[in-house]
């Protein structure tokens, strides 16, 4: 049976795909990143803050616009950037690994996040700064590492994992923006009046406790000195010794009359 032109063309495509897959799997050959990332110089950060080469948002372009608007507003307000990269399938790498590598390339200063979403597996990777600043006294990243981890955790917990892929990634991006904006508001706002009052009361209580501790220690010291055995010594008196008394003595003498005899 002869194969038509379409069948031959389809077979050629399958053969090329198999060759590419083998090249990825052989150690030392191929790249560990997708083809667009393996090019010389690497890709530039997308101006729209969203890289969607596969047309993931083609069915819902409004979602893409909403995400881009929110991340740009956040960047304008606080200088913090959030990028989104959507890929249907990742070969030779994972979403977390790719997100970390893109973060190092697009955000070398660490002031931002890179979210990678693999639509086929619904895998999400979030690249964030994990390095401590070289100069501890200098200005660090806009958001500390532990605060970044907490806001990512809170954002993930607030999303329904059963949402459709388009709704899921939009909800994740908007929650990340919301949590990040909330951190900057808490950092820049003054502490509430109730908090200041609690801190003042805590300071007064600490001082009172220290005073009571000092009084208790003073009482213990005084009580311990009273229980000790006290000894007394007679003072040295410069007087001559008399009658064997080293400090002198006084002598009292009495005379008695002789007994009288009666004559019989």
PDB file of C-alpha atoms in Angstrom:
ATOM      1  CA  UNK A   1       0.000   0.000   0.000  1.00  0.00           C
ATOM      2  CA  UNK A   2       1.484   3.363  -1.005  1.00  0.00           C
ATOM      3  CA  UNK A   3       1.635   6.187   1.471  1.00  0.00           C
ATOM      4  CA  UNK A   4       0.205   9.526   0.431  1.00  0.00           C
ATOM      5  CA  UNK A   5       2.036  12.836   0.809  1.00  0.00           C
ATOM      6  CA  UNK A   6       0.263  13.663   4.080  1.00  0.00           C
ATOM      7  CA  UNK A   7       1.218  10.291   5.593  1.00  0.00           C
ATOM      8  CA  UNK A   8       4.873  10.728   4.631  1.00  0.00           C
ATOM      9  CA  UNK A   9       4.903  14.261   5.983  1.00  0.00           C
ATOM     10  CA  UNK A  10       3.388  13.149   9.288  1.00  0.00           C
ATOM     11  CA  UNK A  11       5.941  10.342   9.583  1.00  0.00           C
ATOM     12  CA  UNK A  12       8.736  12.829   9.010  1.00  0.00           C
ATOM     13  CA  UNK A  13       7.429  15.021  11.804  1.00  0.00           C
ATOM     14  CA  UNK A  14       7.259  12.079  14.173  1.00  0.00           C
ATOM     15  CA  UNK A  15      10.825  11.099  13.241  1.00  0.00           C
ATOM     16  CA  UNK A  16      12.104  14.620  13.943  1.00  0.00           C
ATOM     17  CA  UNK A  17      10.339  14.651  17.309  1.00  0.00           C
ATOM     18  CA  UNK A  18      11.909  11.309  18.222  1.00  0.00           C
ATOM     19  CA  UNK A  19      15.353  12.576  17.257  1.00  0.00           C
ATOM     20  CA  UNK A  20      14.901  15.644  19.435  1.00  0.00           C
ATOM     21  CA  UNK A  21      13.755  13.501  22.344  1.00  0.00           C
ATOM     22  CA  UNK A  22      16.797  11.233  22.028  1.00  0.00           C
ATOM     23  CA  UNK A  23      19.079  14.273  21.912  1.00  0.00           C
ATOM     24  CA  UNK A  24      17.577  15.507  25.178  1.00  0.00           C
ATOM     25  CA  UNK A  25      17.983  12.159  26.905  1.00  0.00           C
ATOM     26  CA  UNK A  26      21.606  11.420  25.926  1.00  0.00           C
ATOM     27  CA  UNK A  27      23.951  12.674  28.668  1.00  0.00           C
ATOM     28  CA  UNK A  28      26.242  15.460  27.510  1.00  0.00           C
ATOM     29  CA  UNK A  29      24.114  16.224  24.447  1.00  0.00           C
ATOM     30  CA  UNK A  30      21.322  18.660  24.027  1.00  0.00           C
ATOM     31  CA  UNK A  31      20.399  21.318  26.617  1.00  0.00           C
ATOM     32  CA  UNK A  32      18.742  21.046  30.002  1.00  0.00           C
ATOM     33  CA  UNK A  33      16.479  23.960  29.127  1.00  0.00           C
ATOM     34  CA  UNK A  34      13.877  24.506  26.386  1.00  0.00           C
ATOM     35  CA  UNK A  35      15.126  25.572  22.960  1.00  0.00           C
ATOM     36  CA  UNK A  36      14.133  29.226  23.380  1.00  0.00           C
ATOM     37  CA  UNK A  37      16.191  29.428  26.572  1.00  0.00           C
ATOM     38  CA  UNK A  38      19.210  27.633  25.148  1.00  0.00           C
ATOM     39  CA  UNK A  39      19.809  30.266  22.476  1.00  0.00           C
ATOM     40  CA  UNK A  40      22.846  32.533  22.705  1.00  0.00           C
ATOM     41  CA  UNK A  41      22.378  35.246  25.289  1.00  0.00           C
ATOM     42  CA  UNK A  42      19.143  33.760  26.604  1.00  0.00           C
ATOM     43  CA  UNK A  43      15.705  35.373  26.360  1.00  0.00           C
ATOM     44  CA  UNK A  44      15.026  38.895  27.534  1.00  0.00           C
ATOM     45  CA  UNK A  45      12.391  39.534  30.216  1.00  0.00           C
ATOM     46  CA  UNK A  46       9.025  40.064  28.525  1.00  0.00           C
ATOM     47  CA  UNK A  47       7.885  43.671  28.478  1.00  0.00           C
ATOM     48  CA  UNK A  48       4.323  42.622  29.224  1.00  0.00           C
ATOM     49  CA  UNK A  49       5.640  40.615  32.210  1.00  0.00           C
ATOM     50  CA  UNK A  50       4.004  37.503  30.659  1.00  0.00           C
ATOM     51  CA  UNK A  51       5.661  35.056  28.250  1.00  0.00           C
ATOM     52  CA  UNK A  52       3.041  32.935  26.526  1.00  0.00           C
ATOM     53  CA  UNK A  53       4.674  31.564  23.373  1.00  0.00           C
ATOM     54  CA  UNK A  54       2.183  28.687  23.137  1.00  0.00           C
ATOM     55  CA  UNK A  55      -0.898  30.936  23.158  1.00  0.00           C
ATOM     56  CA  UNK A  56      -2.225  29.637  26.453  1.00  0.00           C
ATOM     57  CA  UNK A  57      -4.275  32.797  27.034  1.00  0.00           C
ATOM     58  CA  UNK A  58      -5.574  32.962  23.451  1.00  0.00           C
ATOM     59  CA  UNK A  59      -9.016  31.799  24.603  1.00  0.00           C
ATOM     60  CA  UNK A  60      -9.089  34.259  27.506  1.00  0.00           C
ATOM     61  CA  UNK A  61      -7.054  37.308  26.614  1.00  0.00           C
ATOM     62  CA  UNK A  62      -8.825  39.317  29.326  1.00  0.00           C
ATOM     63  CA  UNK A  63      -7.138  37.193  31.998  1.00  0.00           C
ATOM     64  CA  UNK A  64      -3.738  37.980  30.523  1.00  0.00           C
ATOM     65  CA  UNK A  65      -4.545  41.694  30.528  1.00  0.00           C
ATOM     66  CA  UNK A  66      -5.699  41.599  34.143  1.00  0.00           C
ATOM     67  CA  UNK A  67      -2.510  39.853  35.262  1.00  0.00           C
ATOM     68  CA  UNK A  68      -0.283  42.259  33.324  1.00  0.00           C
ATOM     69  CA  UNK A  69      -2.112  45.264  34.739  1.00  0.00           C
ATOM     70  CA  UNK A  70      -1.765  44.079  38.333  1.00  0.00           C
ATOM     71  CA  UNK A  71       1.926  43.184  38.149  1.00  0.00           C
ATOM     72  CA  UNK A  72       2.750  46.485  36.433  1.00  0.00           C
ATOM     73  CA  UNK A  73       0.872  48.469  39.075  1.00  0.00           C
ATOM     74  CA  UNK A  74       2.775  46.617  41.783  1.00  0.00           C
ATOM     75  CA  UNK A  75       6.063  47.383  40.082  1.00  0.00           C
ATOM     76  CA  UNK A  76       5.170  51.064  39.702  1.00  0.00           C
ATOM     77  CA  UNK A  77       4.192  51.321  43.362  1.00  0.00           C
ATOM     78  CA  UNK A  78       7.048  49.445  45.020  1.00  0.00           C
ATOM     79  CA  UNK A  79       9.605  48.475  42.359  1.00  0.00           C
ATOM     80  CA  UNK A  80       8.872  44.769  42.866  1.00  0.00           C
ATOM     81  CA  UNK A  81       8.568  42.695  39.669  1.00  0.00           C
ATOM     82  CA  UNK A  82       6.633  39.483  39.064  1.00  0.00           C
ATOM     83  CA  UNK A  83       7.036  37.598  35.757  1.00  0.00           C
ATOM     84  CA  UNK A  84       4.923  34.748  34.414  1.00  0.00           C
ATOM     85  CA  UNK A  85       6.123  32.161  31.886  1.00  0.00           C
ATOM     86  CA  UNK A  86       3.666  29.585  30.529  1.00  0.00           C
ATOM     87  CA  UNK A  87       4.847  26.445  28.723  1.00  0.00           C
ATOM     88  CA  UNK A  88       2.730  23.463  27.654  1.00  0.00           C
ATOM     89  CA  UNK A  89       5.446  20.842  28.317  1.00  0.00           C
ATOM     90  CA  UNK A  90       8.932  21.118  29.815  1.00  0.00           C
ATOM     91  CA  UNK A  91      11.518  18.621  28.588  1.00  0.00           C
ATOM     92  CA  UNK A  92      14.757  18.110  30.481  1.00  0.00           C
ATOM     93  CA  UNK A  93      13.822  20.432  33.309  1.00  0.00           C
ATOM     94  CA  UNK A  94      11.060  21.142  35.813  1.00  0.00           C
ATOM     95  CA  UNK A  95       8.963  24.173  36.561  1.00  0.00           C
ATOM     96  CA  UNK A  96      10.756  24.978  39.879  1.00  0.00           C
ATOM     97  CA  UNK A  97      14.211  24.577  38.295  1.00  0.00           C
ATOM     98  CA  UNK A  98      13.331  26.719  35.305  1.00  0.00           C
ATOM     99  CA  UNK A  99      11.747  29.372  37.540  1.00  0.00           C
ATOM    100  CA  UNK A 100      14.909  29.574  39.653  1.00  0.00           C
ATOM    101  CA  UNK A 101      17.147  29.919  36.585  1.00  0.00           C
ATOM    102  CA  UNK A 102      14.928  32.563  35.024  1.00  0.00           C
ATOM    103  CA  UNK A 103      14.873  34.520  38.267  1.00  0.00           C
ATOM    104  CA  UNK A 104      18.688  34.612  38.291  1.00  0.00           C
ATOM    105  CA  UNK A 105      18.701  35.812  34.685  1.00  0.00           C
ATOM    106  CA  UNK A 106      15.823  38.300  34.794  1.00  0.00           C
ATOM    107  CA  UNK A 107      16.079  39.508  38.409  1.00  0.00           C
ATOM    108  CA  UNK A 108      19.733  39.310  39.474  1.00  0.00           C
ATOM    109  CA  UNK A 109      19.141  41.742  42.343  1.00  0.00           C
ATOM    110  CA  UNK A 110      16.473  39.452  43.781  1.00  0.00           C
ATOM    111  CA  UNK A 111      13.689  42.066  43.897  1.00  0.00           C
ATOM    112  CA  UNK A 112      10.917  39.997  42.373  1.00  0.00           C
ATOM    113  CA  UNK A 113       9.477  36.604  41.484  1.00  0.00           C
ATOM    114  CA  UNK A 114       9.350  34.444  38.368  1.00  0.00           C
ATOM    115  CA  UNK A 115       6.386  32.072  38.080  1.00  0.00           C
ATOM    116  CA  UNK A 116       6.611  29.138  35.639  1.00  0.00           C
ATOM    117  CA  UNK A 117       3.432  27.209  34.833  1.00  0.00           C
ATOM    118  CA  UNK A 118       3.504  23.905  32.921  1.00  0.00           C
ATOM    119  CA  UNK A 119      -0.005  23.569  31.586  1.00  0.00           C
ATOM    120  CA  UNK A 120       0.132  19.856  30.794  1.00  0.00           C
ATOM    121  CA  UNK A 121       0.956  18.764  34.344  1.00  0.00           C
ATOM    122  CA  UNK A 122      -0.344  21.898  36.141  1.00  0.00           C
ATOM    123  CA  UNK A 123       3.065  22.140  37.785  1.00  0.00           C
ATOM    124  CA  UNK A 124       4.000  25.512  39.257  1.00  0.00           C
ATOM    125  CA  UNK A 125       7.481  26.784  40.009  1.00  0.00           C
ATOM    126  CA  UNK A 126       8.195  30.102  41.725  1.00  0.00           C
ATOM    127  CA  UNK A 127      11.728  31.445  41.503  1.00  0.00           C
ATOM    128  CA  UNK A 128      12.681  33.673  44.426  1.00  0.00           C
ATOM    129  CA  UNK A 129      15.830  35.038  45.968  1.00  0.00           C
ATOM    130  CA  UNK A 130      17.418  32.640  48.478  1.00  0.00           C
ATOM    131  CA  UNK A 131      20.818  34.292  48.782  1.00  0.00           C
ATOM    132  CA  UNK A 132      21.909  36.425  51.718  1.00  0.00           C
ATOM    133  CA  UNK A 133      23.274  39.876  50.813  1.00  0.00           C
ATOM    134  CA  UNK A 134      27.058  40.101  50.672  1.00  0.00           C
ATOM    135  CA  UNK A 135      27.050  43.358  52.623  1.00  0.00           C
ATOM    136  CA  UNK A 136      24.948  42.726  55.718  1.00  0.00           C
ATOM    137  CA  UNK A 137      25.027  46.424  56.627  1.00  0.00           C
ATOM    138  CA  UNK A 138      23.974  47.556  53.163  1.00  0.00           C
ATOM    139  CA  UNK A 139      20.448  47.629  51.744  1.00  0.00           C
ATOM    140  CA  UNK A 140      19.047  44.150  51.232  1.00  0.00           C
ATOM    141  CA  UNK A 141      16.251  42.987  48.919  1.00  0.00           C
ATOM    142  CA  UNK A 142      12.913  44.748  49.015  1.00  0.00           C
ATOM    143  CA  UNK A 143      11.314  41.742  50.724  1.00  0.00           C
ATOM    144  CA  UNK A 144      13.322  39.498  53.078  1.00  0.00           C
ATOM    145  CA  UNK A 145      13.605  35.816  52.255  1.00  0.00           C
ATOM    146  CA  UNK A 146      11.389  34.608  55.085  1.00  0.00           C
ATOM    147  CA  UNK A 147       8.677  37.144  54.243  1.00  0.00           C
ATOM    148  CA  UNK A 148       8.745  36.032  50.605  1.00  0.00           C
ATOM    149  CA  UNK A 149       8.258  32.404  51.621  1.00  0.00           C
ATOM    150  CA  UNK A 150       5.321  33.326  53.852  1.00  0.00           C
ATOM    151  CA  UNK A 151       3.491  35.389  51.263  1.00  0.00           C
ATOM    152  CA  UNK A 152       3.903  32.627  48.645  1.00  0.00           C
ATOM    153  CA  UNK A 153       2.503  30.077  51.109  1.00  0.00           C
ATOM    154  CA  UNK A 154      -0.478  32.278  51.932  1.00  0.00           C
ATOM    155  CA  UNK A 155      -1.201  32.889  48.255  1.00  0.00           C
ATOM    156  CA  UNK A 156      -1.095  29.157  47.429  1.00  0.00           C
ATOM    157  CA  UNK A 157      -3.439  28.316  50.312  1.00  0.00           C
ATOM    158  CA  UNK A 158      -6.046  30.797  49.076  1.00  0.00           C
ATOM    159  CA  UNK A 159      -6.436  29.134  45.664  1.00  0.00           C
ATOM    160  CA  UNK A 160      -8.778  26.296  44.764  1.00  0.00           C
ATOM    161  CA  UNK A 161      -6.578  23.620  43.094  1.00  0.00           C
ATOM    162  CA  UNK A 162      -9.614  22.303  41.189  1.00  0.00           C
ATOM    163  CA  UNK A 163      -9.944  25.458  39.080  1.00  0.00           C
ATOM    164  CA  UNK A 164      -9.435  25.323  35.331  1.00  0.00           C
ATOM    165  CA  UNK A 165      -5.819  25.999  34.285  1.00  0.00           C
ATOM    166  CA  UNK A 166      -6.557  29.544  33.028  1.00  0.00           C
ATOM    167  CA  UNK A 167      -8.480  30.461  36.181  1.00  0.00           C
ATOM    168  CA  UNK A 168      -5.929  28.746  38.406  1.00  0.00           C
ATOM    169  CA  UNK A 169      -2.880  30.632  37.119  1.00  0.00           C
ATOM    170  CA  UNK A 170      -4.766  33.934  37.076  1.00  0.00           C
ATOM    171  CA  UNK A 171      -5.860  33.444  40.688  1.00  0.00           C
ATOM    172  CA  UNK A 172      -2.297  32.567  41.705  1.00  0.00           C
ATOM    173  CA  UNK A 173      -0.814  35.657  40.077  1.00  0.00           C
ATOM    174  CA  UNK A 174      -3.426  37.986  41.537  1.00  0.00           C
ATOM    175  CA  UNK A 175      -3.013  36.503  45.035  1.00  0.00           C
ATOM    176  CA  UNK A 176       0.761  36.901  44.807  1.00  0.00           C
ATOM    177  CA  UNK A 177       0.303  40.548  43.872  1.00  0.00           C
ATOM    178  CA  UNK A 178      -2.187  41.023  46.695  1.00  0.00           C
ATOM    179  CA  UNK A 179       0.034  39.424  49.325  1.00  0.00           C
ATOM    180  CA  UNK A 180       3.082  41.368  48.120  1.00  0.00           C
ATOM    181  CA  UNK A 181       1.196  44.660  48.201  1.00  0.00           C
ATOM    182  CA  UNK A 182      -0.045  43.811  51.690  1.00  0.00           C
ATOM    183  CA  UNK A 183       3.530  43.295  52.899  1.00  0.00           C
ATOM    184  CA  UNK A 184       4.592  46.746  51.674  1.00  0.00           C
ATOM    185  CA  UNK A 185       1.563  48.355  53.328  1.00  0.00           C
ATOM    186  CA  UNK A 186       2.356  46.709  56.668  1.00  0.00           C
ATOM    187  CA  UNK A 187       5.983  47.735  56.404  1.00  0.00           C
ATOM    188  CA  UNK A 188       5.266  51.369  55.609  1.00  0.00           C
ATOM    189  CA  UNK A 189       2.365  51.902  58.007  1.00  0.00           C
ATOM    190  CA  UNK A 190       2.906  53.073  61.589  1.00  0.00           C
ATOM    191  CA  UNK A 191       2.125  50.604  64.389  1.00  0.00           C
ATOM    192  CA  UNK A 192      -1.476  50.875  65.653  1.00  0.00           C
ATOM    193  CA  UNK A 193      -2.250  52.673  68.894  1.00  0.00           C
ATOM    194  CA  UNK A 194      -3.216  49.452  70.630  1.00  0.00           C
ATOM    195  CA  UNK A 195       0.116  47.921  69.769  1.00  0.00           C
ATOM    196  CA  UNK A 196       2.002  50.932  71.199  1.00  0.00           C
ATOM    197  CA  UNK A 197      -0.025  50.672  74.404  1.00  0.00           C
ATOM    198  CA  UNK A 198       0.746  46.968  74.709  1.00  0.00           C
ATOM    199  CA  UNK A 199       4.455  47.634  74.229  1.00  0.00           C
ATOM    200  CA  UNK A 200       4.362  50.352  76.923  1.00  0.00           C
ATOM    201  CA  UNK A 201       2.562  48.080  79.379  1.00  0.00           C
ATOM    202  CA  UNK A 202       5.025  45.321  78.643  1.00  0.00           C
ATOM    203  CA  UNK A 203       7.924  47.662  79.426  1.00  0.00           C
ATOM    204  CA  UNK A 204       6.326  48.781  82.700  1.00  0.00           C
ATOM    205  CA  UNK A 205       5.725  45.177  83.692  1.00  0.00           C
ATOM    206  CA  UNK A 206       9.334  44.271  82.969  1.00  0.00           C
ATOM    207  CA  UNK A 207      10.622  47.161  85.094  1.00  0.00           C
ATOM    208  CA  UNK A 208       8.271  46.195  87.939  1.00  0.00           C
ATOM    209  CA  UNK A 209       9.489  42.617  87.811  1.00  0.00           C
ATOM    210  CA  UNK A 210      13.105  43.770  87.987  1.00  0.00           C
ATOM    211  CA  UNK A 211      12.331  45.973  90.994  1.00  0.00           C
ATOM    212  CA  UNK A 212      10.602  43.113  92.831  1.00  0.00           C
ATOM    213  CA  UNK A 213      13.526  40.827  92.057  1.00  0.00           C
ATOM    214  CA  UNK A 214      15.978  43.362  93.491  1.00  0.00           C
ATOM    215  CA  UNK A 215      13.880  43.738  96.668  1.00  0.00           C
ATOM    216  CA  UNK A 216      13.730  39.969  97.095  1.00  0.00           C
ATOM    217  CA  UNK A 217      17.488  39.602  96.742  1.00  0.00           C
ATOM    218  CA  UNK A 218      18.050  42.382  99.292  1.00  0.00           C
ATOM    219  CA  UNK A 219      15.751  40.685 101.807  1.00  0.00           C
ATOM    220  CA  UNK A 220      17.544  37.355 101.359  1.00  0.00           C
ATOM    221  CA  UNK A 221      20.933  38.975 101.902  1.00  0.00           C
ATOM    222  CA  UNK A 222      19.782  40.725 105.090  1.00  0.00           C
ATOM    223  CA  UNK A 223      18.117  37.589 106.398  1.00  0.00           C
ATOM    224  CA  UNK A 224      21.230  35.497 105.823  1.00  0.00           C
ATOM    225  CA  UNK A 225      23.416  37.942 107.793  1.00  0.00           C
ATOM    226  CA  UNK A 226      21.079  37.847 110.794  1.00  0.00           C
ATOM    227  CA  UNK A 227      21.231  34.098 111.116  1.00  0.00           C
ATOM    228  CA  UNK A 228      25.020  34.043 111.439  1.00  0.00           C
ATOM    229  CA  UNK A 229      26.604  33.421 114.916  1.00  0.00           C
ATOM    230  CA  UNK A 230      27.806  36.651 116.463  1.00  0.00           C
ATOM    231  CA  UNK A 231      30.770  36.761 118.833  1.00  0.00           C
ATOM    232  CA  UNK A 232      31.734  39.527 121.268  1.00  0.00           C
ATOM    233  CA  UNK A 233      35.151  40.353 122.727  1.00  0.00           C
ATOM    234  CA  UNK A 234      35.996  42.456 125.768  1.00  0.00           C
ATOM    235  CA  UNK A 235      38.016  45.515 124.939  1.00  0.00           C
ATOM    236  CA  UNK A 236      41.660  45.717 125.911  1.00  0.00           C
ATOM    237  CA  UNK A 237      42.096  47.829 129.103  1.00  0.00           C
ATOM    238  CA  UNK A 238      45.477  49.159 130.107  1.00  0.00           C
ATOM    239  CA  UNK A 239      45.365  48.502 133.829  1.00  0.00           C
ATOM    240  CA  UNK A 240      47.887  46.715 136.093  1.00  0.00           C
ATOM    241  CA  UNK A 241      47.309  43.162 137.081  1.00  0.00           C
ATOM    242  CA  UNK A 242      46.152  42.578 140.624  1.00  0.00           C
ATOM    243  CA  UNK A 243      45.464  39.374 142.356  1.00  0.00           C
ATOM    244  CA  UNK A 244      45.908  37.426 139.152  1.00  0.00           C
ATOM    245  CA  UNK A 245      43.375  39.491 137.315  1.00  0.00           C
ATOM    246  CA  UNK A 246      44.999  40.769 134.076  1.00  0.00           C
ATOM    247  CA  UNK A 247      42.597  43.698 133.765  1.00  0.00           C
ATOM    248  CA  UNK A 248      42.860  44.773 137.414  1.00  0.00           C
ATOM    249  CA  UNK A 249      40.499  44.159 140.273  1.00  0.00           C
ATOM    250  CA  UNK A 250      38.947  45.770 143.258  1.00  0.00           C
ATOM    251  CA  UNK A 251      39.437  44.288 146.741  1.00  0.00           C
ATOM    252  CA  UNK A 252      36.909  44.509 149.464  1.00  0.00           C
ATOM    253  CA  UNK A 253      37.892  43.455 152.950  1.00  0.00           C
ATOM    254  CA  UNK A 254      35.744  42.999 156.010  1.00  0.00           C
ATOM    255  CA  UNK A 255      36.831  42.588 159.624  1.00  0.00           C
ATOM    256  CA  UNK A 256      35.029  40.546 162.195  1.00  0.00           C
ATOM    257  CA  UNK A 257      35.305  40.964 165.954  1.00  0.00           C
ATOM    258  CA  UNK A 258      36.858  38.111 167.955  1.00  0.00           C
ATOM    259  CA  UNK A 259      34.364  35.866 169.696  1.00  0.00           C
ATOM    260  CA  UNK A 260      33.831  36.732 173.375  1.00  0.00           C
ATOM    261  CA  UNK A 261      34.129  34.062 176.079  1.00  0.00           C
ATOM    262  CA  UNK A 262      31.749  33.952 179.039  1.00  0.00           C
ATOM    263  CA  UNK A 263      33.073  33.285 182.500  1.00  0.00           C
ATOM    264  CA  UNK A 264      31.360  30.643 184.463  1.00  0.00           C
TER     265      UNK A 264
END
